[in-house]
mmCIF file of C-alpha atoms in Angstrom:
data_model
loop_
_atom_site.group_PDB
_atom_site.id
_atom_site.type_symbol
_atom_site.label_atom_id
_atom_site.label_comp_id
_atom_site.label_asym_id
_atom_site.label_seq_id
_atom_site.Cartn_x
_atom_site.Cartn_y
_atom_site.Cartn_z
ATOM 1 C CA UNK A 17 -32.433 -58.007 13.528
ATOM 2 C CA UNK A 18 -30.938 -56.720 17.115
ATOM 3 C CA UNK A 19 -32.139 -58.139 20.155
ATOM 4 C CA UNK A 20 -29.609 -56.512 22.576
ATOM 5 C CA UNK A 21 -28.248 -59.841 24.104
ATOM 6 C CA UNK A 22 -25.484 -59.574 20.763
ATOM 7 C CA UNK A 23 -22.428 -58.976 23.140
ATOM 8 C CA UNK A 24 -23.640 -62.753 25.258
ATOM 9 C CA UNK A 25 -24.395 -64.658 21.910
ATOM 10 C CA UNK A 26 -21.743 -63.136 19.720
ATOM 11 C CA UNK A 27 -20.070 -65.935 17.578
ATOM 12 C CA UNK A 28 -15.947 -65.779 17.190
ATOM 13 C CA UNK A 29 -14.354 -66.359 13.495
ATOM 14 C CA UNK A 30 -12.046 -69.059 14.588
ATOM 15 C CA UNK A 31 -11.331 -70.200 11.515
ATOM 16 C CA UNK A 32 -10.186 -66.789 10.339
ATOM 17 C CA UNK A 33 -8.266 -66.007 13.514
ATOM 18 C CA UNK A 34 -6.720 -69.528 12.572
ATOM 19 C CA UNK A 35 -5.660 -68.455 9.116
ATOM 20 C CA UNK A 36 -4.458 -65.074 10.486
ATOM 21 C CA UNK A 37 -2.393 -67.073 13.034
ATOM 22 C CA UNK A 38 -0.548 -69.219 10.613
ATOM 23 C CA UNK A 39 0.403 -66.167 8.733
ATOM 24 C CA UNK A 40 1.808 -64.762 11.845
ATOM 25 C CA UNK A 41 3.469 -68.226 12.625
ATOM 26 C CA UNK A 42 5.004 -67.908 9.469
ATOM 27 C CA UNK A 43 6.389 -64.529 9.493
ATOM 28 C CA UNK A 44 7.722 -64.809 13.126
ATOM 29 C CA UNK A 45 9.499 -68.078 12.288
ATOM 30 C CA UNK A 46 11.001 -66.266 9.324
ATOM 31 C CA UNK A 47 11.812 -63.142 11.256
ATOM 32 C CA UNK A 48 13.525 -65.193 13.823
ATOM 33 C CA UNK A 49 15.543 -67.130 11.602
ATOM 34 C CA UNK A 50 16.428 -63.819 9.481
ATOM 35 C CA UNK A 51 17.709 -61.842 12.405
ATOM 36 C CA UNK A 52 19.810 -64.814 14.030
ATOM 37 C CA UNK A 53 21.896 -65.267 10.727
ATOM 38 C CA UNK A 54 22.286 -61.642 10.111
ATOM 39 C CA UNK A 55 23.630 -60.834 13.572
ATOM 40 C CA UNK A 56 20.650 -59.186 15.664
ATOM 41 C CA UNK A 57 19.992 -61.112 18.553
ATOM 42 C CA UNK A 58 17.472 -58.636 20.193
ATOM 43 C CA UNK A 59 15.225 -58.433 17.236
ATOM 44 C CA UNK A 60 15.845 -61.824 17.054
ATOM 45 C CA UNK A 61 14.776 -62.237 20.640
ATOM 46 C CA UNK A 62 11.810 -60.150 19.852
ATOM 47 C CA UNK A 63 10.822 -62.141 17.031
ATOM 48 C CA UNK A 64 11.081 -65.272 19.010
ATOM 49 C CA UNK A 65 8.884 -63.910 22.078
ATOM 50 C CA UNK A 66 6.404 -62.846 19.230
ATOM 51 C CA UNK A 67 6.744 -66.408 18.102
ATOM 52 C CA UNK A 68 5.673 -67.808 21.414
ATOM 53 C CA UNK A 69 2.970 -65.661 21.851
ATOM 54 C CA UNK A 70 1.441 -66.490 18.189
ATOM 55 C CA UNK A 71 2.214 -70.460 18.944
ATOM 56 C CA UNK A 72 -0.146 -69.941 22.562
ATOM 57 C CA UNK A 73 -3.015 -68.018 20.953
ATOM 58 C CA UNK A 74 -3.151 -70.849 17.811
ATOM 59 C CA UNK A 75 -2.987 -73.345 20.741
ATOM 60 C CA UNK A 76 -5.699 -71.894 21.807
ATOM 61 C CA UNK A 77 -7.892 -71.046 18.705
ATOM 62 C CA UNK A 78 -7.609 -74.732 18.105
ATOM 63 C CA UNK A 79 -8.887 -75.685 21.848
ATOM 64 C CA UNK A 80 -11.666 -73.846 20.754
ATOM 65 C CA UNK A 81 -12.742 -74.997 17.590
ATOM 66 C CA UNK A 82 -12.193 -78.804 19.016
ATOM 67 C CA UNK A 83 -14.876 -78.235 21.881
ATOM 68 C CA UNK A 84 -17.457 -77.695 19.086
ATOM 69 C CA UNK A 85 -20.941 -75.628 18.739
ATOM 70 C CA UNK A 86 -20.371 -74.265 22.364
ATOM 71 C CA UNK A 87 -17.629 -72.009 20.660
ATOM 72 C CA UNK A 88 -18.221 -72.452 17.277
ATOM 73 C CA UNK A 89 -22.001 -72.667 16.511
ATOM 74 C CA UNK A 90 -23.119 -73.934 13.125
ATOM 75 C CA UNK A 91 -25.647 -72.287 10.526
ATOM 76 C CA UNK A 92 -28.537 -74.145 11.980
ATOM 77 C CA UNK A 93 -27.876 -72.415 15.701
ATOM 78 C CA UNK A 94 -29.197 -68.920 15.893
ATOM 79 C CA UNK A 95 -27.221 -66.276 17.426
ATOM 80 C CA UNK A 96 -29.794 -64.889 19.645
ATOM 81 C CA UNK A 97 -33.148 -66.011 20.959
ATOM 82 C CA UNK A 98 -35.845 -65.043 18.347
ATOM 83 C CA UNK A 99 -37.860 -61.694 19.810
ATOM 84 C CA UNK A 100 -41.095 -62.737 21.075
ATOM 85 C CA UNK A 101 -43.393 -60.497 19.485
ATOM 86 C CA UNK A 102 -43.212 -58.905 15.956
ATOM 87 C CA UNK A 103 -44.366 -56.039 14.606
ATOM 88 C CA UNK A 104 -45.654 -55.148 11.662
#
C-alpha cells in the first residue's frame, strides 16, 4: 500500500551496498596492482583514484550501518505511517 511518503521513509539496502563495495574494492586493488606491474601508470592512477572513492563509500556505508535503526530499520519498524482510513 502506498501512502505518498515513500521518498521520506525509503530504506537503503546497506548490506547489498556494502558487498558491492567489497567487490569494487577487490577489483580496484587488483586493477591498480596489475596496471602498475604492466607499466601503465595512467591506468594504475585511475584505478587508484577509484580505489579511494570505493573506500570512502564503504566507510560511509559502515558508518550508517553502525548508527542503527535510524538509517537501517529492522523488519519490526514499518517503513511508513499506517493509513488512517481503510476503504473496503
